[in-house]
PDB file of C-alpha atoms in Angstrom:
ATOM      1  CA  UNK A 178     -16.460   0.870   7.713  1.00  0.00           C
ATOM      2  CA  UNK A 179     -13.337   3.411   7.254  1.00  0.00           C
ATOM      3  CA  UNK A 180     -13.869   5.574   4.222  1.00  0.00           C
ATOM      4  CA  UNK A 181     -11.077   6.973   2.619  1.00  0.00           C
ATOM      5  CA  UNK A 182     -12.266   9.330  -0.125  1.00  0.00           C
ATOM      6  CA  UNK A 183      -9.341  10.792  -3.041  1.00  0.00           C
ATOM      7  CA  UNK A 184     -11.265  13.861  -4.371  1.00  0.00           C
ATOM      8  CA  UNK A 185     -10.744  13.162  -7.696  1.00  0.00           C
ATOM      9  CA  UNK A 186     -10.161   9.563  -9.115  1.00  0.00           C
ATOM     10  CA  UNK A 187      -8.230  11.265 -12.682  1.00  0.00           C
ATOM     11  CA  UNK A 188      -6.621  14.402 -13.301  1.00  0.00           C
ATOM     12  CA  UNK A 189      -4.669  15.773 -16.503  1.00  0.00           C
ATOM     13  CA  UNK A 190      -2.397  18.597 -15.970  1.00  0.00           C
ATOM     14  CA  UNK A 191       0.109  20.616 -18.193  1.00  0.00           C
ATOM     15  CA  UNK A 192       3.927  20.304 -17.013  1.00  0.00           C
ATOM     16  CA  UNK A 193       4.568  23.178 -14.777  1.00  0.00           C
ATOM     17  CA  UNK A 194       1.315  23.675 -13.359  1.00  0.00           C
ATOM     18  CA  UNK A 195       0.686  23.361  -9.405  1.00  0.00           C
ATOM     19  CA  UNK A 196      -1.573  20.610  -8.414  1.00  0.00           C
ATOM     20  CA  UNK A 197      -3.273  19.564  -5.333  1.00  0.00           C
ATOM     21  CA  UNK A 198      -4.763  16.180  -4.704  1.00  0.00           C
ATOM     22  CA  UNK A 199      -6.977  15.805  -1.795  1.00  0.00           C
ATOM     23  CA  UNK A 200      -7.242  13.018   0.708  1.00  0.00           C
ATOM     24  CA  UNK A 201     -10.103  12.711   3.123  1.00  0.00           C
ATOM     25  CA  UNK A 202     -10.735   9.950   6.131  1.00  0.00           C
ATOM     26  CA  UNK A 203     -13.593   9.656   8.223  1.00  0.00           C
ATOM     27  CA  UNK A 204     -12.871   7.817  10.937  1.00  0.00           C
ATOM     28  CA  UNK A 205     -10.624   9.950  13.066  1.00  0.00           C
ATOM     29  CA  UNK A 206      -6.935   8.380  12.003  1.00  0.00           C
ATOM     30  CA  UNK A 207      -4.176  10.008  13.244  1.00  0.00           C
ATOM     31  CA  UNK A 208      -1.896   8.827  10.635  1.00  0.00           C
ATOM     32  CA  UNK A 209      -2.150   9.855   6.679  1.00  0.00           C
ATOM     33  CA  UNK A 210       0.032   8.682   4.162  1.00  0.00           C
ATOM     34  CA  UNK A 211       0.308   9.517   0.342  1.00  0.00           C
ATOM     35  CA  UNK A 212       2.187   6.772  -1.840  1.00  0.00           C
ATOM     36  CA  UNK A 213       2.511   6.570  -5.523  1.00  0.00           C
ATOM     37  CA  UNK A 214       1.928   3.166  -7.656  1.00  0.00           C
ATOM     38  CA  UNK A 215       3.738   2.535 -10.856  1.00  0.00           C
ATOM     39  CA  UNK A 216       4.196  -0.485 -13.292  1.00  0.00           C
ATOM     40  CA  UNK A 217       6.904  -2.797 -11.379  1.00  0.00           C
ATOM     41  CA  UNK A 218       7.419  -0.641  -8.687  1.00  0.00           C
ATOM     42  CA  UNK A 219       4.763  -1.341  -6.107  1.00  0.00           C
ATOM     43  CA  UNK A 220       3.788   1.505  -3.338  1.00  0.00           C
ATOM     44  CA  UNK A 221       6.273   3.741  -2.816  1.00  0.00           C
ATOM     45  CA  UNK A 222       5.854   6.361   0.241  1.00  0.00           C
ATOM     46  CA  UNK A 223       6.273  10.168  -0.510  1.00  0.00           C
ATOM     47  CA  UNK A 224       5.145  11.625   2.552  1.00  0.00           C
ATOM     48  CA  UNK A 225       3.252  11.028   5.756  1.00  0.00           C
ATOM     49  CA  UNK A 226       2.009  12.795   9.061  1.00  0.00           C
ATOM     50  CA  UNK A 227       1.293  11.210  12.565  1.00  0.00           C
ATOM     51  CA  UNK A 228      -0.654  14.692  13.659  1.00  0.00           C
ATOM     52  CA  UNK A 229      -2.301  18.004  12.840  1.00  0.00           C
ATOM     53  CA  UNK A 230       0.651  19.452  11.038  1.00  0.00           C
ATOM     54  CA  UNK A 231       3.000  17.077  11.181  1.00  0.00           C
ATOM     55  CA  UNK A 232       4.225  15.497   8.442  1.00  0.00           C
ATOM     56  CA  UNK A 233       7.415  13.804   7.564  1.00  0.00           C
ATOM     57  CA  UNK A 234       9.514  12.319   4.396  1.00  0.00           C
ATOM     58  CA  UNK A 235       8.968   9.153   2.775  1.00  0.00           C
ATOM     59  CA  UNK A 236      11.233   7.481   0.374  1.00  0.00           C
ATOM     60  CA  UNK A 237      10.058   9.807  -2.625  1.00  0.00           C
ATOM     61  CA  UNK A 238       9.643  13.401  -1.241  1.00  0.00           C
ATOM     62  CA  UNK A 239      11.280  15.633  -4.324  1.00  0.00           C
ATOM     63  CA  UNK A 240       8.964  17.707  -6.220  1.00  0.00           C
ATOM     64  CA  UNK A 241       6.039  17.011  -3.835  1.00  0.00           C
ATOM     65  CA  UNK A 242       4.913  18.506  -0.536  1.00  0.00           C
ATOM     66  CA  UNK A 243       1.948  17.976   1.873  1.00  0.00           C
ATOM     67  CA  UNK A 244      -0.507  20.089   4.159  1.00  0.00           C
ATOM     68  CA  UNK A 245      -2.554  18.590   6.997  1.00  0.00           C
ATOM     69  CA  UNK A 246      -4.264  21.100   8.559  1.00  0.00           C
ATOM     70  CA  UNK A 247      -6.718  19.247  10.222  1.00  0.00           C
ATOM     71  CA  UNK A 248      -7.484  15.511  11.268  1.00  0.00           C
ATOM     72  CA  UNK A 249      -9.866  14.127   8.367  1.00  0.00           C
ATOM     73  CA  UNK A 250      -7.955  15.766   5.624  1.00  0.00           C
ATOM     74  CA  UNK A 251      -4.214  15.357   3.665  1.00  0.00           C
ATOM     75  CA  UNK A 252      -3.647  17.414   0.799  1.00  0.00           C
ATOM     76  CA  UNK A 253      -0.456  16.243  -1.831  1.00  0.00           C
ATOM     77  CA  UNK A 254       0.782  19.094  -3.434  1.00  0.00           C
ATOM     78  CA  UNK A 255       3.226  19.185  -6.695  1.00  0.00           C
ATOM     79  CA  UNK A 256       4.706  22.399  -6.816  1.00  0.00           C
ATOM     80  CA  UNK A 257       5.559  22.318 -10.433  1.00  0.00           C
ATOM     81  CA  UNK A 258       4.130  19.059 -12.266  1.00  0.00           C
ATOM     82  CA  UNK A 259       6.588  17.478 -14.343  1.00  0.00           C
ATOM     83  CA  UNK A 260       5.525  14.329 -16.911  1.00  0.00           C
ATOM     84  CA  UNK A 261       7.413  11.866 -14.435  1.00  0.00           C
ATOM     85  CA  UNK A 262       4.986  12.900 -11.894  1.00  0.00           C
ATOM     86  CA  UNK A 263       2.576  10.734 -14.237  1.00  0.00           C
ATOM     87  CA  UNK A 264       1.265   7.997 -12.216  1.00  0.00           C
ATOM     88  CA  UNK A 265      -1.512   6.510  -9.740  1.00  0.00           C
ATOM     89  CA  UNK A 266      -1.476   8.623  -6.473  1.00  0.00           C
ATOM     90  CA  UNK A 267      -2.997   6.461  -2.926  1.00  0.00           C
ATOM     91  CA  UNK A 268      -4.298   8.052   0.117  1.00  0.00           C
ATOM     92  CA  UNK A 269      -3.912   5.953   3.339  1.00  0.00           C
ATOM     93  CA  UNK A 270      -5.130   5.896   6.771  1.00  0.00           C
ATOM     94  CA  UNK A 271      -4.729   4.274  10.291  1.00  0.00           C
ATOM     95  CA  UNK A 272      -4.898   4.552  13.245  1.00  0.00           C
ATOM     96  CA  UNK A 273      -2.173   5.272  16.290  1.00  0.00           C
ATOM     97  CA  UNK A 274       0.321   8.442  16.221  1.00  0.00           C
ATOM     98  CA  UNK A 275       3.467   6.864  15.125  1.00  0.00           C
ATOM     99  CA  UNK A 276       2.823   3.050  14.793  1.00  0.00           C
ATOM    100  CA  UNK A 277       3.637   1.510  11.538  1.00  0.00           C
ATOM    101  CA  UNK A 278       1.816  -1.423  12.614  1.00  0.00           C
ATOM    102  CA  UNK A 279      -1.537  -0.634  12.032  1.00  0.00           C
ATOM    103  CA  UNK A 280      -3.239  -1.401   9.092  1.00  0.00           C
ATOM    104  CA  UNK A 281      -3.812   1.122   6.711  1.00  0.00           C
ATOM    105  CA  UNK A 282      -6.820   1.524   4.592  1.00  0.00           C
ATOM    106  CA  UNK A 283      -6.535   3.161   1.365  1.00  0.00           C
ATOM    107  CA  UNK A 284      -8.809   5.537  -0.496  1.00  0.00           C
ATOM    108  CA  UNK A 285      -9.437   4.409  -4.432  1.00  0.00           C
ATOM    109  CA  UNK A 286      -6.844   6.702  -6.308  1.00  0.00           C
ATOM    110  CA  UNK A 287      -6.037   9.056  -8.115  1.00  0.00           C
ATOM    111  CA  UNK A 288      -4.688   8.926 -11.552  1.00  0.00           C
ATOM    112  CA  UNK A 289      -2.809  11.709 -12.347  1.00  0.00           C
ATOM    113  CA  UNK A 290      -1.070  12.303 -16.029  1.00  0.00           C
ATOM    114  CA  UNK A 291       0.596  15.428 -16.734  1.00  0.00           C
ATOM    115  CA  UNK A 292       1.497  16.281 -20.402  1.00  0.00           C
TER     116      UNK A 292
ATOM    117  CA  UNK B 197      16.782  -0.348  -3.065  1.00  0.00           C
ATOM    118  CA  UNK B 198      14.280  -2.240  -2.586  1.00  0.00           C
ATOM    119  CA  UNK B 199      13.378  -4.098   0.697  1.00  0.00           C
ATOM    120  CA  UNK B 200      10.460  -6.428  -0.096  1.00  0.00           C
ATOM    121  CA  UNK B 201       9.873  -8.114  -3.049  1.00  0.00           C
ATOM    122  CA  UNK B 202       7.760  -9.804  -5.354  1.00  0.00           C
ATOM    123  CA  UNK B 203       9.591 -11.205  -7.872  1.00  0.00           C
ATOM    124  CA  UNK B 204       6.426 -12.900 -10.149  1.00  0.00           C
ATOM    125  CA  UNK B 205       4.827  -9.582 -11.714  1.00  0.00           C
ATOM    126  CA  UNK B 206       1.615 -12.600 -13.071  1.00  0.00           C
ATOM    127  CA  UNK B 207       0.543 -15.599 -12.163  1.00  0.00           C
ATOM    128  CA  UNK B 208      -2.430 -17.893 -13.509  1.00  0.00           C
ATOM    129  CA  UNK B 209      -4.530 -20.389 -11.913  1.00  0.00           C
ATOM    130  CA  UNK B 210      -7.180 -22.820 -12.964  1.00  0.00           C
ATOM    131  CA  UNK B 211     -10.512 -21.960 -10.659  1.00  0.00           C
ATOM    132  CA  UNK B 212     -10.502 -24.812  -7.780  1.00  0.00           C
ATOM    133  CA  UNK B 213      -6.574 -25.084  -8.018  1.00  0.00           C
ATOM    134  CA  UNK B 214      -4.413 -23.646  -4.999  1.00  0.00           C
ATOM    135  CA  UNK B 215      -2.529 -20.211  -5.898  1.00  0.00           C
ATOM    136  CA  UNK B 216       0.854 -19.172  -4.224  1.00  0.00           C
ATOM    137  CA  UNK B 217       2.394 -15.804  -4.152  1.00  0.00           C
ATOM    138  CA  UNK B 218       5.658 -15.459  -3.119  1.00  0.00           C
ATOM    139  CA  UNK B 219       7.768 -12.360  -0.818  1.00  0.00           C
ATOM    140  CA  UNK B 220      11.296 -12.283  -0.425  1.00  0.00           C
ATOM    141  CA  UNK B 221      12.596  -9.646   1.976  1.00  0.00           C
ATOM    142  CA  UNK B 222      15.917  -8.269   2.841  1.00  0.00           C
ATOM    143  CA  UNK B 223      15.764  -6.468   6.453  1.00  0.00           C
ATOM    144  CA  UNK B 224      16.272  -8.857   9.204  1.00  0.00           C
ATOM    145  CA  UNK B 225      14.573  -6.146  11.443  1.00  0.00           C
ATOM    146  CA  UNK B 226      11.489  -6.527   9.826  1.00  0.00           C
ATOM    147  CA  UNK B 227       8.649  -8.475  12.266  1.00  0.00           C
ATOM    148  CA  UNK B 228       5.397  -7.526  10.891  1.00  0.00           C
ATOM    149  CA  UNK B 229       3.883  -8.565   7.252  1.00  0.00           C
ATOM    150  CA  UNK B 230       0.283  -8.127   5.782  1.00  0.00           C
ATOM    151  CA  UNK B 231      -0.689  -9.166   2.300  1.00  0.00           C
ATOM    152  CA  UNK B 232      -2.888  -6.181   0.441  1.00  0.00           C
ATOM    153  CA  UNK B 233      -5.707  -7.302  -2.213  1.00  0.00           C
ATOM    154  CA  UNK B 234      -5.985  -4.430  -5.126  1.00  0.00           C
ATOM    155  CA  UNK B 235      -8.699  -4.544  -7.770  1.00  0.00           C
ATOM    156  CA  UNK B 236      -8.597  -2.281 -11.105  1.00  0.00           C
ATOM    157  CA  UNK B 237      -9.944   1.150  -9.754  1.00  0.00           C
ATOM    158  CA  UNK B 238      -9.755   0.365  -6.114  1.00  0.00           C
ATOM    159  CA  UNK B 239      -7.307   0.947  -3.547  1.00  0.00           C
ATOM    160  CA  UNK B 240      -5.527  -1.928  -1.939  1.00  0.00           C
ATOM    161  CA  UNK B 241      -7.819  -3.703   0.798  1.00  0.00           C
ATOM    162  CA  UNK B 242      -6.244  -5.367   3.829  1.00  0.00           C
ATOM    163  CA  UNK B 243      -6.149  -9.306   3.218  1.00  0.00           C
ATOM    164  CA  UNK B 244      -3.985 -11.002   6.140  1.00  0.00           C
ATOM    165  CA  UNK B 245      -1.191 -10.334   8.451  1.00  0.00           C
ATOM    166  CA  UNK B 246       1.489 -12.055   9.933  1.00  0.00           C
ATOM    167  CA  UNK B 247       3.647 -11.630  13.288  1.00  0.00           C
ATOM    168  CA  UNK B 248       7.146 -13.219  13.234  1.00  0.00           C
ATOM    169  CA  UNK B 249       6.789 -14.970  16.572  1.00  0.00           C
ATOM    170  CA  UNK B 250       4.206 -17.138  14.446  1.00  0.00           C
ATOM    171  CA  UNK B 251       5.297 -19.240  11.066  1.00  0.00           C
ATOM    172  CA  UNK B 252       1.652 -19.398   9.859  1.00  0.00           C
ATOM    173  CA  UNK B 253      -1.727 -17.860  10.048  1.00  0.00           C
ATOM    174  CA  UNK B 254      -4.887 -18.742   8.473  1.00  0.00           C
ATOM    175  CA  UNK B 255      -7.933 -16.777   7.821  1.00  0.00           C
ATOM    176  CA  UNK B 256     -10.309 -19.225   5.719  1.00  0.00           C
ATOM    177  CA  UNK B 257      -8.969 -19.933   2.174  1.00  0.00           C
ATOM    178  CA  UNK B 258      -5.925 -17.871   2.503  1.00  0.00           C
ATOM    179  CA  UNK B 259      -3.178 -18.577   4.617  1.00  0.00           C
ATOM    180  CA  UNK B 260       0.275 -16.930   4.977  1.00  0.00           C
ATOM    181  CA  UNK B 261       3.634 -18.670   5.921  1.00  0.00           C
ATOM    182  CA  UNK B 262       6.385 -17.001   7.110  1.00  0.00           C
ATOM    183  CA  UNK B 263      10.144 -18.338   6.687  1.00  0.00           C
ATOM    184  CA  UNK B 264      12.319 -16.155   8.957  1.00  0.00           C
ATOM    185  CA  UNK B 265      15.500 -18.159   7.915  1.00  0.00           C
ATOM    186  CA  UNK B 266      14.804 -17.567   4.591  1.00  0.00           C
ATOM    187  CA  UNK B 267      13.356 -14.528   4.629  1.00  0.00           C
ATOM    188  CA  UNK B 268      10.381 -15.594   2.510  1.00  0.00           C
ATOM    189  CA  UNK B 269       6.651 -14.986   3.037  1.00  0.00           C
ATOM    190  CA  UNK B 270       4.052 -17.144   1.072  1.00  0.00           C
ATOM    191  CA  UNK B 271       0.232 -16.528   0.593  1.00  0.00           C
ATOM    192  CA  UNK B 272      -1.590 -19.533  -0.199  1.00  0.00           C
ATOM    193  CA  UNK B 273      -5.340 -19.394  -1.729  1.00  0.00           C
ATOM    194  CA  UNK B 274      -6.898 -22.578  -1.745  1.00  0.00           C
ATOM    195  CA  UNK B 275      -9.839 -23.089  -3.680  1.00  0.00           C
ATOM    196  CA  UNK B 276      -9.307 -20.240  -5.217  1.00  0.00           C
ATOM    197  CA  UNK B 277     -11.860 -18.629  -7.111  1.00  0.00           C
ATOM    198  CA  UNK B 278     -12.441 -16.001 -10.128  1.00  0.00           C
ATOM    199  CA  UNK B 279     -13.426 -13.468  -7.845  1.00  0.00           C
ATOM    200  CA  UNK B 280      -9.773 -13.542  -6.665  1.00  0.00           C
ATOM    201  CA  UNK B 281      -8.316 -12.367  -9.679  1.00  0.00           C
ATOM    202  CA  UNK B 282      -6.646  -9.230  -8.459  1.00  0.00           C
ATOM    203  CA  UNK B 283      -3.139  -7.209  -7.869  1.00  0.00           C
ATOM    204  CA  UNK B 284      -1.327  -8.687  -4.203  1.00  0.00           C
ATOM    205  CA  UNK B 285       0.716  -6.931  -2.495  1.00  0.00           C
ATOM    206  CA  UNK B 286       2.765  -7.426   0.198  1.00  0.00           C
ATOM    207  CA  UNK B 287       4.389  -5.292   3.189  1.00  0.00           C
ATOM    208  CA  UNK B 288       6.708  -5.042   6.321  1.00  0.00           C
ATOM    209  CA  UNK B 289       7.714  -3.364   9.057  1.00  0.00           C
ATOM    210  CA  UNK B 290       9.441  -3.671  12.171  1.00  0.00           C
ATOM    211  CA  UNK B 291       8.420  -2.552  16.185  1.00  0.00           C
ATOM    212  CA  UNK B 292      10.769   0.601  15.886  1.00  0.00           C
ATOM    213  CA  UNK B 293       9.975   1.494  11.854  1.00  0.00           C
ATOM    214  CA  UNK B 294       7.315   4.220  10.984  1.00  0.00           C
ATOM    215  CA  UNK B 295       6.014   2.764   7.922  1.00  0.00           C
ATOM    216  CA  UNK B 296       5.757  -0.496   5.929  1.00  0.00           C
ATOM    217  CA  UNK B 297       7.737  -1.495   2.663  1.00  0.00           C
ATOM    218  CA  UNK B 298       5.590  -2.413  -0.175  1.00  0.00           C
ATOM    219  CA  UNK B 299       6.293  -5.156  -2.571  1.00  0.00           C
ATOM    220  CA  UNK B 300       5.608  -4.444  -6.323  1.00  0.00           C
ATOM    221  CA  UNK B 301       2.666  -6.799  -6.476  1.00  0.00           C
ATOM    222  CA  UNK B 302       1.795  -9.918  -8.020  1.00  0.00           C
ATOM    223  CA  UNK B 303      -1.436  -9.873 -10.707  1.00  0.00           C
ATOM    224  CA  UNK B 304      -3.403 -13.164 -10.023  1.00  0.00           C
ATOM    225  CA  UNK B 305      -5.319 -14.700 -12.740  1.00  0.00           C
ATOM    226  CA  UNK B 306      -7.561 -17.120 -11.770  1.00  0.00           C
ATOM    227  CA  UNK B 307      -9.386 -18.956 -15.131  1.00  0.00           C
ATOM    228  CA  UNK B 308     -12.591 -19.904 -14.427  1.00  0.00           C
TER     229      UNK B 308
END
């Protein structure tokens, strides 16, 4: 079974603060995505990478940026938390550089608030 | 703007009874579609897919239909069953697109 693991499944951070959410797959994906879920919104993309340091924009990019240094492992970073950065954070995985077509399986969440 | 939607944020369903969850989408380009299943604390689990050179697929009680000409994607749960009280999503993409398009889901009661 693909594991996605989210290293932490809630967070609570003070506006300004730099935080990193982790994203870990274990069975050798090429492609990592990072969306965000809110209330009436559904899954919206921020970033994603086809490759060892690669990454490229989603649809929501501002205020956020990502590090893949290696395979297993895609790291979200907000710079400078702001309170609309509140919100559930997924982790996804599949396989194939650069094919939208495979399915992605998703890690549990993260829950981020920032006050 | 967005590109796939789910315009029923709830819907309720007596156990036994068939459920149907609608998806309206907007790019003509898109050819793929899958149908995500999301319980509370979980991430969204892969349920179904659809190609648009077919108009239906099955996969025991759920089924998805596909209306190109209408640009309208149905999943159908029949019995359905407590256990399938959960958030749905759906998505699409296309051959030459990089990523999907997520609906905004659809939370599925079903009364037991």
């Amino acid at each position: 079974d693909v594991k996605v693991t989210q290293s932490s499944r809630y967070l609570v951070k003070r506006t300004g603060e730099k935080v990193f959410l982790e994203c870990v797959q274990d069975m050798d994906h090429e492609n990592m995505f990072w969306y965000r879920q809110d209330p009436g919104l559904g899954l919206r993309l921020i970033y994603f990478s086809y490759d060892v340091k690669m990454k490229e924009k989603g649809d929501i990019p501002e205020g956020y940026s990502v590090s893949r240094e290696k395979k297993e492992r895609f790291s979200l970073i907000l710079e400078s938390a702001s309170t609309n950065q509140t919100s559930m954070y997924l982790c996804a995985s599949s396989k194939g550089g650069g094919r939208a077509k495979n399915i992605q399986y998703f890690g549990a969440g993260t829950r981020l608030s920032v006050l | 703007d967005q590109q796939v939607k789910q315009n029923s944020p709830s819907l309720s369903v007596q156990e036994g009874r068939i459920s149907i969850l609608n998806c309206d989408y907007t790019n003509s380009m898109f050819d793929y579609f899958l149908w995500y299943k999301k319980y509370p604390a979980e991430g969204p689990t892969f349920l179904i897919s659809i190609s648009s050179i077919k108009d239906k697929n099955e996969d025991g009680r759920f089924t998805v239909f596909l209306n190109k000409s209408a640009k309208h994607l149905s999943l159908h749960i029949v019995p359905s069953q407590p256990g399938d009280s959960a958030v749905y999503f759906c998505a699409a993409s296309a051959t030459n697109f990089n990523k999907f398009y997520f609906g905004s889901g659809t939370k599925l009661n079903v009364k037991p």
